[in-house]
């Protein structure tokens, strides 16, 4: 099984890559962080004897992606699975953040994900079944003040994945969208989760378990994975409560949490 | 003047060891993750000892490539200031985690820092240790008891339990010391583990999160001051001839888990060598 992972050098990407390597899959890993990619490649080879190719690439830059695809084609690699993990968030009020940062959220989370998905689907191995995973977020279930662009960009992935799943159903392609709560991927996220207090703790998902179950479910043909009971209930509420109420409630909670976290 | 390297030397037990050893006339090369904290620790150690007695190096020992860079810097400093001799390497840096978190290499963090960092750094400083008939001291823990190494899933990614990961990493420290003695005692190197006991430090409050943070905040109240375990490290650096035991608590030998066998140590060496990309028995002289 040949697996393409974007954002592989980040916390979730590393956990996904390790889970794939443990299962004996061959990996093609990309990320902006080339030093991180090299370290991970070495680590996966040493830990699992995994066959791993890494290619540092800025997915928001079409030229950079073209160069990577030329490399893929030159090496005649074809894929059986795509894990779209790359994504960013710059938390805070829309008008309190830099303009280009806000645009970057959409250009990476959505634009680059479309670019890579299209490219990798074109390079899928023929006849064999294919699996595509989109990493959305619990945030995609709600309009989220102070994370407005991020939540909306993840909503895009939720709807896109559902539609693409239908389109490619008869071609042996399964599409799964993952909507996790917080995950402790680095020190910053830990501080952010702590600042949210009780709700931060109960919506947090263990990284290693999410990685494992995402692969299990995607391979079993499932379409959506919301890890954790509390998160399932919250996303249900998000669907049935009036959206202005949801936005107001979230605004109150995040204002308090961000004050604590960012000390603003 | 005898030179010692101490990792995790900017706070907690490591800082107390650095202060005590510098006061007693050792030259201290301290290692910390954060440059500012290194500077602050340098001031503290210099204030209680003498100017020039200590030097600090910033490195994130969670990452293998940082360990390689650090070892090169330490090697150069030892060459220039200590004729390439390292009298003691104190692998003290450690962490506790409340969640499964990985290093850049994709290794579980408690395993990577508490054991693997020391394993890798010791390998790289082996020539300098041999030259001085040096000693290697691991900061162990009583919690290494009652557990075996999960050989099939040493990163515990199947079912992560933070405390299990901590206990296992400390068991590995004892196994490592055992394995070092098996290999190098006849060449003059001695390795030890120090059980610090329950100590009032912030280990359980740094980047842990959730339950671990809360439990540690309550638990450490009953702990001893970090100066107390530091004395055991001093004892193991000063005693002549080198003590013969493996595990020490308050300057005396203490028993340890039945899991600490040469066979398990060999197995751990093989695993550590694979994960660090090194081979102890092929280590060339510097």
Short mmCIF file of C-alpha atoms in Angstrom, two decimals:
data_model
loop_
_atom_site.label_atom_id
_atom_site.label_comp_id
_atom_site.label_asym_id
_atom_site.label_seq_id
_atom_site.Cartn_x
_atom_site.Cartn_y
_atom_site.Cartn_z
CA UNK A 1 0.00 0.00 0.00
CA UNK A 2 1.46 3.36 -1.05
CA UNK A 3 0.32 6.25 1.13
CA UNK A 4 0.66 9.98 0.48
CA UNK A 5 0.61 12.13 3.63
CA UNK A 6 0.60 15.94 3.59
CA UNK A 7 1.58 17.86 6.72
CA UNK A 8 3.52 14.77 7.78
CA UNK A 9 6.00 16.54 10.05
CA UNK A 10 3.30 17.93 12.34
CA UNK A 11 1.87 16.16 15.38
CA UNK A 12 -1.05 14.36 13.72
CA UNK A 13 0.94 13.74 10.53
CA UNK A 14 3.71 12.03 12.51
CA UNK A 15 1.21 9.88 14.38
CA UNK A 16 -0.51 8.91 11.11
CA UNK A 17 2.82 8.17 9.45
CA UNK A 18 3.91 5.99 12.39
CA UNK A 19 0.60 4.11 12.30
CA UNK A 20 0.99 3.47 8.56
CA UNK A 21 4.62 2.41 8.98
CA UNK A 22 3.62 0.00 11.73
CA UNK A 23 1.18 -1.60 9.29
CA UNK A 24 3.94 -2.01 6.75
CA UNK A 25 2.67 0.61 4.27
CA UNK A 26 5.11 2.50 2.07
CA UNK A 27 5.09 6.23 2.62
CA UNK A 28 5.42 9.40 0.59
CA UNK A 29 5.63 12.27 3.07
CA UNK A 30 5.49 15.96 2.41
CA UNK A 31 5.61 19.05 4.60
CA UNK A 32 7.02 22.57 4.55
CA UNK A 33 9.47 21.63 7.32
CA UNK A 34 12.28 19.78 5.55
CA UNK A 35 14.38 19.20 8.70
CA UNK A 36 11.34 17.70 10.41
CA UNK A 37 10.66 15.46 7.42
CA UNK A 38 14.21 14.15 7.39
CA UNK A 39 14.13 13.42 11.12
CA UNK A 40 10.82 11.59 10.72
CA UNK A 41 12.07 9.59 7.77
CA UNK A 42 15.07 8.41 9.77
CA UNK A 43 12.89 7.65 12.79
CA UNK A 44 10.38 5.59 10.79
CA UNK A 45 13.15 3.65 9.09
CA UNK A 46 14.81 2.92 12.42
CA UNK A 47 11.64 2.12 14.30
CA UNK A 48 9.72 0.13 11.71
CA UNK A 49 12.11 -0.42 8.82
CA UNK A 50 9.59 1.56 6.77
CA UNK A 51 10.17 2.44 3.14
CA UNK A 52 9.73 6.18 3.14
CA UNK A 53 10.17 8.91 0.56
CA UNK A 54 10.12 12.52 1.72
CA UNK A 55 9.77 15.68 -0.33
CA UNK A 56 9.62 19.14 1.26
CA UNK A 57 7.03 21.27 -0.50
CA UNK A 58 4.91 24.38 0.01
CA UNK A 59 1.50 23.10 -0.99
CA UNK A 60 0.10 26.61 -1.41
CA UNK A 61 2.60 27.23 -4.22
CA UNK A 62 1.50 25.57 -7.50
CA UNK A 63 5.05 25.63 -8.86
CA UNK A 64 6.39 23.83 -5.81
CA UNK A 65 3.64 21.22 -6.11
CA UNK A 66 4.35 20.76 -9.84
CA UNK A 67 7.99 20.07 -9.05
CA UNK A 68 6.96 17.48 -6.49
CA UNK A 69 4.57 15.82 -8.94
CA UNK A 70 7.29 15.70 -11.56
CA UNK A 71 9.42 13.88 -9.00
CA UNK A 72 6.56 11.47 -8.26
CA UNK A 73 6.05 10.78 -11.95
CA UNK A 74 9.77 10.46 -12.55
CA UNK A 75 9.92 7.81 -9.83
CA UNK A 76 6.74 6.20 -11.22
CA UNK A 77 5.04 6.17 -7.87
CA UNK A 78 1.31 5.40 -7.77
CA UNK A 79 -0.84 5.69 -4.66
CA UNK A 80 -3.44 3.64 -2.81
CA UNK A 81 -4.19 6.13 -0.05
CA UNK A 82 -4.12 9.88 0.55
CA UNK A 83 -4.11 11.47 4.00
CA UNK A 84 -4.73 15.22 3.78
CA UNK A 85 -3.35 16.36 7.12
CA UNK A 86 -1.75 19.72 6.28
CA UNK A 87 -3.61 22.65 7.77
CA UNK A 88 -3.10 25.83 9.80
CA UNK A 89 -4.94 28.03 12.22
CA UNK A 90 -4.16 31.51 13.46
CA UNK A 91 -6.46 32.01 16.35
CA UNK A 92 -7.90 35.36 17.35
CA UNK A 93 -10.35 38.00 16.18
CA UNK A 94 -10.51 38.38 12.41
CA UNK A 95 -9.56 42.06 12.57
CA UNK A 96 -6.80 41.40 15.11
CA UNK A 97 -4.86 39.15 12.80
CA UNK A 98 -2.76 39.91 9.78
CA UNK A 99 -4.68 39.96 6.48
CA UNK A 100 -2.45 37.51 4.65
CA UNK A 101 -2.47 35.08 7.55
CA UNK A 102 -6.24 34.93 7.32
CA UNK A 103 -6.08 34.23 3.60
CA UNK A 104 -3.42 31.58 4.20
CA UNK A 105 -5.87 29.58 6.31
CA UNK A 106 -8.10 29.12 3.29
CA UNK A 107 -5.32 28.77 0.74
CA UNK A 108 -3.69 25.94 2.68
CA UNK A 109 -6.61 24.20 4.38
CA UNK A 110 -8.82 24.29 1.28
CA UNK A 111 -6.93 25.43 -1.82
CA UNK A 112 -3.87 23.26 -1.30
CA UNK A 113 -5.98 20.31 -0.19
CA UNK A 114 -7.94 20.46 -3.46
CA UNK A 115 -4.72 20.74 -5.44
CA UNK A 116 -3.15 17.71 -3.75
CA UNK A 117 -6.33 15.64 -3.79
CA UNK A 118 -6.75 16.18 -7.51
CA UNK A 119 -3.12 15.40 -8.21
CA UNK A 120 -2.97 12.26 -6.08
CA UNK A 121 -6.31 10.93 -7.35
CA UNK A 122 -4.93 11.29 -10.88
CA UNK A 123 -1.97 9.22 -9.75
CA UNK A 124 -3.90 6.47 -8.01
CA UNK A 125 -3.04 2.93 -8.77
CA UNK A 126 -5.41 1.52 -11.34
CA UNK A 127 -7.98 -1.16 -10.55
CA UNK A 128 -7.11 -1.24 -6.87
CA UNK A 129 -9.41 0.44 -4.31
CA UNK A 130 -8.31 3.88 -3.14
CA UNK A 131 -8.81 5.64 0.18
CA UNK A 132 -8.83 9.41 0.73
CA UNK A 133 -8.94 11.01 4.18
CA UNK A 134 -9.64 14.67 4.87
CA UNK A 135 -8.75 16.06 8.26
CA UNK A 136 -11.53 18.46 9.11
CA UNK A 137 -12.26 19.40 12.72
CA UNK A 138 -14.96 19.42 15.35
CA UNK A 139 -14.91 23.16 14.61
CA UNK A 140 -16.52 22.45 11.23
CA UNK A 141 -19.83 21.77 12.98
CA UNK A 142 -20.28 25.34 14.22
CA UNK A 143 -19.89 28.95 13.17
CA UNK A 144 -16.97 29.83 15.44
CA UNK A 145 -16.29 33.44 16.36
CA UNK A 146 -12.54 34.05 16.94
CA UNK A 147 -11.78 30.99 14.82
CA UNK A 148 -14.08 32.08 12.02
CA UNK A 149 -11.88 31.47 8.99
CA UNK A 150 -10.54 28.20 10.39
CA UNK A 151 -13.94 26.73 11.23
CA UNK A 152 -15.32 27.76 7.85
CA UNK A 153 -12.32 26.29 6.03
CA UNK A 154 -12.93 23.00 7.84
CA UNK A 155 -16.64 23.15 6.98
CA UNK A 156 -15.57 23.36 3.36
CA UNK A 157 -13.69 20.07 3.78
CA UNK A 158 -16.66 18.40 5.48
CA UNK A 159 -19.02 19.20 2.63
CA UNK A 160 -16.46 18.65 -0.08
CA UNK A 161 -15.59 15.22 1.29
CA UNK A 162 -19.22 14.16 1.48
CA UNK A 163 -19.83 15.22 -2.11
CA UNK A 164 -16.63 13.71 -3.48
CA UNK A 165 -17.43 10.47 -1.71
CA UNK A 166 -20.65 10.23 -3.69
CA UNK A 167 -18.94 11.16 -6.98
CA UNK A 168 -16.24 8.52 -6.71
CA UNK A 169 -18.24 5.79 -5.00
CA UNK A 170 -18.48 3.64 -8.10
CA UNK A 171 -14.80 3.99 -8.94
CA UNK A 172 -13.60 2.10 -5.88
CA UNK A 173 -12.64 5.26 -3.97
CA UNK A 174 -13.65 5.65 -0.35
CA UNK A 175 -13.59 9.14 1.16
CA UNK A 176 -13.54 9.65 4.91
CA UNK A 177 -13.67 12.95 6.75
CA UNK A 178 -12.17 13.09 10.23
CA UNK A 179 -13.56 15.67 12.69
CA UNK A 180 -11.43 15.53 15.84
CA UNK A 181 -11.59 17.80 18.86
CA UNK A 182 -8.34 19.15 20.27
CA UNK A 183 -5.34 16.88 20.13
CA UNK A 184 -2.11 17.35 22.02
CA UNK A 185 0.25 17.67 19.11
CA UNK A 186 2.63 20.29 20.49
CA UNK A 187 3.16 22.49 23.50
CA UNK A 188 0.95 25.30 22.19
CA UNK A 189 -2.06 23.06 21.77
CA UNK A 190 -1.57 21.80 25.30
CA UNK A 191 -1.69 25.36 26.63
CA UNK A 192 -4.76 26.10 24.49
CA UNK A 193 -6.56 23.01 25.76
CA UNK A 194 -5.73 23.86 29.34
CA UNK A 195 -7.01 27.41 28.89
CA UNK A 196 -10.40 26.03 27.82
CA UNK A 197 -10.70 24.31 31.18
CA UNK A 198 -13.27 21.55 31.55
CA UNK A 199 -14.51 21.64 27.96
CA UNK A 200 -10.96 21.59 26.67
CA UNK A 201 -10.23 18.42 28.61
CA UNK A 202 -13.37 16.53 27.65
CA UNK A 203 -13.19 17.34 23.94
CA UNK A 204 -9.53 16.37 23.64
CA UNK A 205 -8.84 13.17 21.72
CA UNK A 206 -5.81 10.91 22.21
CA UNK A 207 -3.63 11.31 19.15
CA UNK A 208 -2.46 7.72 18.81
CA UNK A 209 -6.00 6.35 19.01
CA UNK A 210 -7.36 8.83 16.46
CA UNK A 211 -4.59 7.89 14.04
CA UNK A 212 -5.28 4.19 14.38
CA UNK A 213 -9.07 4.38 14.20
CA UNK A 214 -9.04 6.81 11.29
CA UNK A 215 -7.18 4.25 9.20
CA UNK A 216 -9.38 1.39 10.42
CA UNK A 217 -12.56 3.25 9.55
CA UNK A 218 -11.36 4.63 6.26
CA UNK A 219 -10.35 1.14 5.14
CA UNK A 220 -13.69 -0.23 6.31
CA UNK A 221 -15.49 2.15 3.96
CA UNK A 222 -16.84 4.60 6.55
CA UNK A 223 -17.54 8.22 5.57
CA UNK A 224 -17.28 10.26 8.77
CA UNK A 225 -15.31 9.83 11.97
CA UNK A 226 -15.98 12.05 14.96
CA UNK A 227 -13.75 10.71 17.77
CA UNK A 228 -15.11 10.77 21.32
CA UNK A 229 -18.61 10.62 22.78
CA UNK A 230 -18.72 14.22 23.98
CA UNK A 231 -17.65 15.43 20.54
CA UNK A 232 -20.41 13.41 18.88
CA UNK A 233 -23.01 15.03 21.16
CA UNK A 234 -21.58 18.52 20.59
CA UNK A 235 -21.60 18.10 16.84
CA UNK A 236 -25.21 16.86 17.05
CA UNK A 237 -26.14 20.00 18.98
CA UNK A 238 -24.34 22.11 16.42
CA UNK A 239 -26.56 20.67 13.73
CA UNK A 240 -29.93 21.17 15.46
CA UNK A 241 -29.57 24.43 17.41
CA UNK A 242 -30.14 27.77 15.65
CA UNK A 243 -26.81 29.00 14.31
CA UNK A 244 -26.92 32.47 15.92
CA UNK A 245 -27.32 30.83 19.35
CA UNK A 246 -24.39 28.54 18.71
CA UNK A 247 -22.23 31.45 17.58
CA UNK A 248 -23.14 33.49 20.67
CA UNK A 249 -22.39 30.62 23.06
CA UNK A 250 -19.07 29.86 21.42
CA UNK A 251 -18.11 33.52 21.38
CA UNK A 252 -18.57 33.74 25.14
CA UNK A 253 -16.55 30.61 25.79
CA UNK A 254 -13.68 31.45 23.48
CA UNK A 255 -13.39 35.02 24.71
CA UNK A 256 -12.78 33.69 28.20
CA UNK A 257 -10.44 30.93 27.05
CA UNK A 258 -8.37 33.20 24.83
CA UNK A 259 -8.01 35.77 27.58
CA UNK A 260 -6.55 33.04 29.76
CA UNK A 261 -4.41 31.56 27.03
CA UNK A 262 -3.04 34.57 25.22
CA UNK A 263 -3.18 36.82 28.26
CA UNK A 264 -4.82 39.44 26.08
CA UNK B 1 39.80 19.93 37.84
CA UNK B 2 37.37 17.16 36.94
CA UNK B 3 34.72 17.95 34.36
CA UNK B 4 31.13 16.69 34.53
CA UNK B 5 28.26 17.04 32.07
CA UNK B 6 24.77 17.38 33.54
CA UNK B 7 21.66 17.37 31.36
CA UNK B 8 18.45 19.01 32.52
CA UNK B 9 20.61 21.30 34.61
CA UNK B 10 18.52 24.48 34.52
CA UNK B 11 15.98 23.50 37.16
CA UNK B 12 14.92 20.88 39.67
CA UNK B 13 17.34 18.14 40.65
CA UNK B 14 19.76 18.92 37.80
CA UNK B 15 20.30 22.51 38.93
CA UNK B 16 20.98 21.38 42.50
CA UNK B 17 23.51 18.81 41.25
CA UNK B 18 25.21 21.52 39.19
CA UNK B 19 25.38 23.87 42.20
CA UNK B 20 26.67 21.19 44.54
CA UNK B 21 29.29 19.78 42.18
CA UNK B 22 30.54 23.24 41.22
CA UNK B 23 30.81 24.14 44.90
CA UNK B 24 32.84 20.99 45.51
CA UNK B 25 35.36 21.93 42.85
CA UNK B 26 34.07 20.12 39.76
CA UNK B 27 33.85 21.92 36.46
CA UNK B 28 30.24 21.72 35.31
CA UNK B 29 28.98 21.65 31.73
CA UNK B 30 25.24 22.06 32.08
CA UNK B 31 22.67 21.34 29.37
CA UNK B 32 19.21 22.89 29.14
CA UNK B 33 16.60 23.23 26.44
CA UNK B 34 16.10 26.95 26.62
CA UNK B 35 18.91 29.46 26.15
CA UNK B 36 17.51 32.05 28.58
CA UNK B 37 17.05 29.46 31.27
CA UNK B 38 20.62 28.29 30.66
CA UNK B 39 21.86 31.84 31.25
CA UNK B 40 19.89 32.09 34.47
CA UNK B 41 21.21 28.74 35.69
CA UNK B 42 24.75 29.80 34.82
CA UNK B 43 24.35 32.90 37.02
CA UNK B 44 23.02 30.82 39.90
CA UNK B 45 25.78 28.20 39.72
CA UNK B 46 28.50 30.84 39.34
CA UNK B 47 27.13 32.77 42.32
CA UNK B 48 27.34 29.75 44.67
CA UNK B 49 30.71 28.55 43.37
CA UNK B 50 33.33 30.53 41.48
CA UNK B 51 33.52 32.31 38.13
CA UNK B 52 34.44 30.02 35.25
CA UNK B 53 33.36 26.95 37.14
CA UNK B 54 30.34 26.33 34.91
CA UNK B 55 29.34 26.57 31.29
CA UNK B 56 25.90 25.96 29.78
CA UNK B 57 24.76 24.54 26.45
CA UNK B 58 21.27 24.83 24.98
CA UNK B 59 19.91 21.75 23.21
CA UNK B 60 16.54 20.07 22.84
CA UNK B 61 17.40 16.51 23.78
CA UNK B 62 14.04 15.25 22.52
CA UNK B 63 15.44 15.46 18.99
CA UNK B 64 18.20 13.09 17.90
CA UNK B 65 19.80 15.68 15.63
CA UNK B 66 20.12 18.09 18.55
CA UNK B 67 21.91 15.42 20.59
CA UNK B 68 24.42 14.96 17.77
CA UNK B 69 25.04 18.71 17.59
CA UNK B 70 25.37 18.98 21.37
CA UNK B 71 27.83 16.08 21.55
CA UNK B 72 30.02 17.81 18.99
CA UNK B 73 30.02 21.05 20.98
CA UNK B 74 30.72 19.24 24.24
CA UNK B 75 33.48 17.20 22.60
CA UNK B 76 35.14 20.38 21.36
CA UNK B 77 34.88 22.08 24.76
CA UNK B 78 36.31 18.99 26.48
CA UNK B 79 39.16 18.86 24.00
CA UNK B 80 40.09 22.50 24.57
CA UNK B 81 39.54 22.73 28.33
CA UNK B 82 39.87 19.23 29.76
CA UNK B 83 42.31 17.38 27.51
CA UNK B 84 39.41 15.41 26.11
CA UNK B 85 38.51 13.88 29.46
CA UNK B 86 35.00 13.60 30.84
CA UNK B 87 34.86 12.41 34.42
CA UNK B 88 31.10 12.06 34.75
CA UNK B 89 28.07 12.21 32.50
CA UNK B 90 24.86 12.75 34.43
CA UNK B 91 21.89 11.92 32.21
CA UNK B 92 19.32 13.68 34.32
CA UNK B 93 17.03 15.41 31.80
CA UNK B 94 13.57 13.92 31.98
CA UNK B 95 9.94 14.68 31.45
CA UNK B 96 6.47 13.47 32.28
CA UNK B 97 3.60 13.61 29.80
CA UNK B 98 -0.13 13.29 30.22
CA UNK B 99 -0.75 12.47 26.55
CA UNK B 100 0.93 10.51 23.83
CA UNK B 101 3.23 13.04 22.16
CA UNK B 102 6.02 12.35 19.72
CA UNK B 103 9.40 13.87 18.91
CA UNK B 104 10.40 14.98 15.43
CA UNK B 105 11.71 11.47 14.91
CA UNK B 106 8.26 10.09 15.68
CA UNK B 107 9.33 8.63 19.06
CA UNK B 108 7.21 8.82 22.20
CA UNK B 109 8.53 11.72 24.26
CA UNK B 110 9.02 10.17 27.70
CA UNK B 111 10.89 7.23 26.19
CA UNK B 112 12.87 9.57 23.94
CA UNK B 113 14.00 11.97 26.65
CA UNK B 114 14.19 9.88 29.81
CA UNK B 115 16.09 7.01 28.23
CA UNK B 116 17.02 7.42 24.58
CA UNK B 117 18.64 10.87 24.92
CA UNK B 118 21.01 9.52 27.59
CA UNK B 119 21.69 6.40 25.53
CA UNK B 120 22.61 8.49 22.50
CA UNK B 121 24.65 11.13 24.36
CA UNK B 122 26.61 8.51 26.30
CA UNK B 123 27.50 6.75 23.06
CA UNK B 124 28.80 9.98 21.58
CA UNK B 125 30.85 10.89 24.67
CA UNK B 126 32.19 7.37 25.24
CA UNK B 127 35.78 8.14 24.13
CA UNK B 128 36.00 11.07 26.55
CA UNK B 129 34.55 8.94 29.36
CA UNK B 130 36.99 6.10 28.66
CA UNK B 131 39.90 8.49 28.76
CA UNK B 132 38.98 9.65 32.26
CA UNK B 133 37.81 6.26 33.61
CA UNK B 134 34.56 8.13 33.93
CA UNK B 135 31.17 7.48 35.43
CA UNK B 136 27.72 7.60 33.90
CA UNK B 137 24.80 8.39 36.19
CA UNK B 138 21.17 8.05 35.17
CA UNK B 139 18.39 9.70 37.12
CA UNK B 140 16.24 6.68 37.83
CA UNK B 141 13.18 6.27 40.00
CA UNK B 142 11.60 3.86 42.42
CA UNK B 143 8.72 3.76 39.94
CA UNK B 144 10.79 1.52 37.65
CA UNK B 145 9.52 -1.38 39.75
CA UNK B 146 6.50 -3.52 38.96
CA UNK B 147 6.72 -3.28 35.19
CA UNK B 148 8.51 -4.87 32.25
CA UNK B 149 9.60 -3.29 29.00
CA UNK B 150 6.82 -3.52 26.38
CA UNK B 151 9.13 -4.90 23.72
CA UNK B 152 6.43 -5.22 21.08
CA UNK B 153 5.25 -1.63 21.42
CA UNK B 154 7.89 0.27 23.28
CA UNK B 155 6.34 3.65 22.35
CA UNK B 156 3.03 2.41 23.82
CA UNK B 157 1.03 3.72 20.91
CA UNK B 158 -1.45 0.83 21.13
CA UNK B 159 -2.72 1.82 24.54
CA UNK B 160 -1.00 4.85 25.97
CA UNK B 161 -0.89 5.16 29.71
CA UNK B 162 1.26 8.13 30.79
CA UNK B 163 2.38 6.51 34.03
CA UNK B 164 3.26 3.22 32.34
CA UNK B 165 5.35 5.16 29.82
CA UNK B 166 7.14 6.97 32.65
CA UNK B 167 7.80 3.80 34.64
CA UNK B 168 9.05 1.98 31.57
CA UNK B 169 11.40 4.83 30.66
CA UNK B 170 12.92 4.72 34.15
CA UNK B 171 13.29 0.94 34.00
CA UNK B 172 15.19 1.52 30.77
CA UNK B 173 17.53 3.89 32.64
CA UNK B 174 18.44 1.09 35.06
CA UNK B 175 18.80 -1.43 32.25
CA UNK B 176 21.04 0.97 30.41
CA UNK B 177 23.29 1.43 33.43
CA UNK B 178 23.41 -2.34 33.85
CA UNK B 179 24.31 -2.82 30.19
CA UNK B 180 27.05 -0.18 30.39
CA UNK B 181 28.63 -1.95 33.36
CA UNK B 182 28.44 -5.28 31.53
CA UNK B 183 30.29 -3.75 28.59
CA UNK B 184 32.68 -1.21 30.06
CA UNK B 185 33.28 -1.86 33.77
CA UNK B 186 36.47 -3.76 32.88
CA UNK B 187 37.61 -0.72 30.88
CA UNK B 188 37.17 1.58 33.86
CA UNK B 189 33.77 3.10 33.19
CA UNK B 190 31.10 2.67 35.89
CA UNK B 191 27.42 3.38 35.47
CA UNK B 192 24.79 4.03 38.14
CA UNK B 193 21.18 4.94 38.58
CA UNK B 194 20.12 7.30 41.32
CA UNK B 195 16.68 7.00 42.82
CA UNK B 196 15.92 10.58 43.85
CA UNK B 197 12.87 9.66 45.92
CA UNK B 198 9.83 11.94 45.84
CA UNK B 199 11.17 15.42 45.16
CA UNK B 200 9.50 18.83 44.98
CA UNK B 201 10.19 19.71 41.33
CA UNK B 202 7.98 20.80 38.46
CA UNK B 203 8.48 17.70 36.30
CA UNK B 204 4.80 16.79 36.46
CA UNK B 205 3.65 20.34 35.69
CA UNK B 206 5.65 20.99 32.53
CA UNK B 207 3.70 20.27 29.34
CA UNK B 208 1.79 17.43 30.95
CA UNK B 209 -1.82 18.50 30.94
CA UNK B 210 -4.93 17.14 32.54
CA UNK B 211 -4.75 14.58 35.25
CA UNK B 212 -0.99 14.21 35.47
CA UNK B 213 -0.63 17.93 36.20
CA UNK B 214 -3.23 17.83 38.98
CA UNK B 215 -1.97 14.63 40.56
CA UNK B 216 1.60 15.86 40.59
CA UNK B 217 0.66 19.23 42.10
CA UNK B 218 -0.89 17.37 45.04
CA UNK B 219 1.77 14.68 45.29
CA UNK B 220 4.86 16.84 45.22
CA UNK B 221 3.75 18.64 48.39
CA UNK B 222 5.07 15.71 50.38
CA UNK B 223 8.34 15.64 48.46
CA UNK B 224 11.87 16.38 49.63
CA UNK B 225 13.91 19.37 48.53
CA UNK B 226 15.96 18.68 45.36
CA UNK B 227 19.17 19.33 47.35
CA UNK B 228 18.76 15.95 49.02
CA UNK B 229 19.03 13.69 45.93
CA UNK B 230 21.82 15.96 44.64
CA UNK B 231 24.03 14.68 47.49
CA UNK B 232 23.77 11.14 46.15
CA UNK B 233 25.04 12.31 42.77
CA UNK B 234 27.94 14.07 44.51
CA UNK B 235 28.70 10.90 46.46
CA UNK B 236 28.87 8.85 43.26
CA UNK B 237 31.18 11.44 41.67
CA UNK B 238 33.51 11.68 44.68
CA UNK B 239 33.72 8.19 46.14
CA UNK B 240 37.07 6.47 45.51
CA UNK B 241 37.40 3.79 44.39
CA UNK B 242 34.25 3.86 42.29
CA UNK B 243 31.33 2.23 44.16
CA UNK B 244 30.36 -1.18 42.83
CA UNK B 245 26.58 -0.98 43.14
CA UNK B 246 24.01 -0.11 40.47
CA UNK B 247 21.11 1.72 42.10
CA UNK B 248 21.60 4.34 44.83
CA UNK B 249 19.22 6.15 47.15
CA UNK B 250 20.47 8.74 49.68
CA UNK B 251 24.12 7.75 49.18
CA UNK B 252 23.45 4.05 49.79
CA UNK B 253 22.79 1.08 47.58
CA UNK B 254 19.18 0.24 47.02
CA UNK B 255 17.57 -2.86 45.53
CA UNK B 256 15.98 -2.79 42.12
CA UNK B 257 13.51 -4.62 39.93
CA UNK B 258 14.10 -8.23 38.96
CA UNK B 259 13.56 -7.08 35.39
CA UNK B 260 17.04 -5.53 35.47
CA UNK B 261 18.94 -8.42 33.94
CA UNK B 262 21.82 -8.59 31.50
CA UNK B 263 19.57 -10.28 28.95
CA UNK B 264 17.07 -7.42 29.07
CA UNK B 265 19.91 -4.90 28.99
CA UNK B 266 21.27 -6.51 25.82
CA UNK B 267 17.85 -6.37 24.26
CA UNK B 268 17.51 -2.69 25.18
CA UNK B 269 20.95 -1.92 23.77
CA UNK B 270 19.95 -3.52 20.47
CA UNK B 271 16.73 -1.48 20.39
CA UNK B 272 18.43 1.78 21.40
CA UNK B 273 21.17 1.28 18.82
CA UNK B 274 18.56 0.78 16.12
CA UNK B 275 16.56 3.86 17.15
CA UNK B 276 19.65 6.09 17.40
CA UNK B 277 21.44 4.64 14.39
CA UNK B 278 24.58 3.78 16.39
CA UNK B 279 26.57 0.70 17.39
CA UNK B 280 28.21 0.73 20.80
CA UNK B 281 30.71 -2.02 20.10
CA UNK B 282 31.90 -0.25 16.96
CA UNK B 283 32.47 3.10 18.69
CA UNK B 284 35.85 4.34 17.52
CA UNK B 285 38.16 6.30 19.78
CA UNK B 286 37.99 10.05 19.24
#
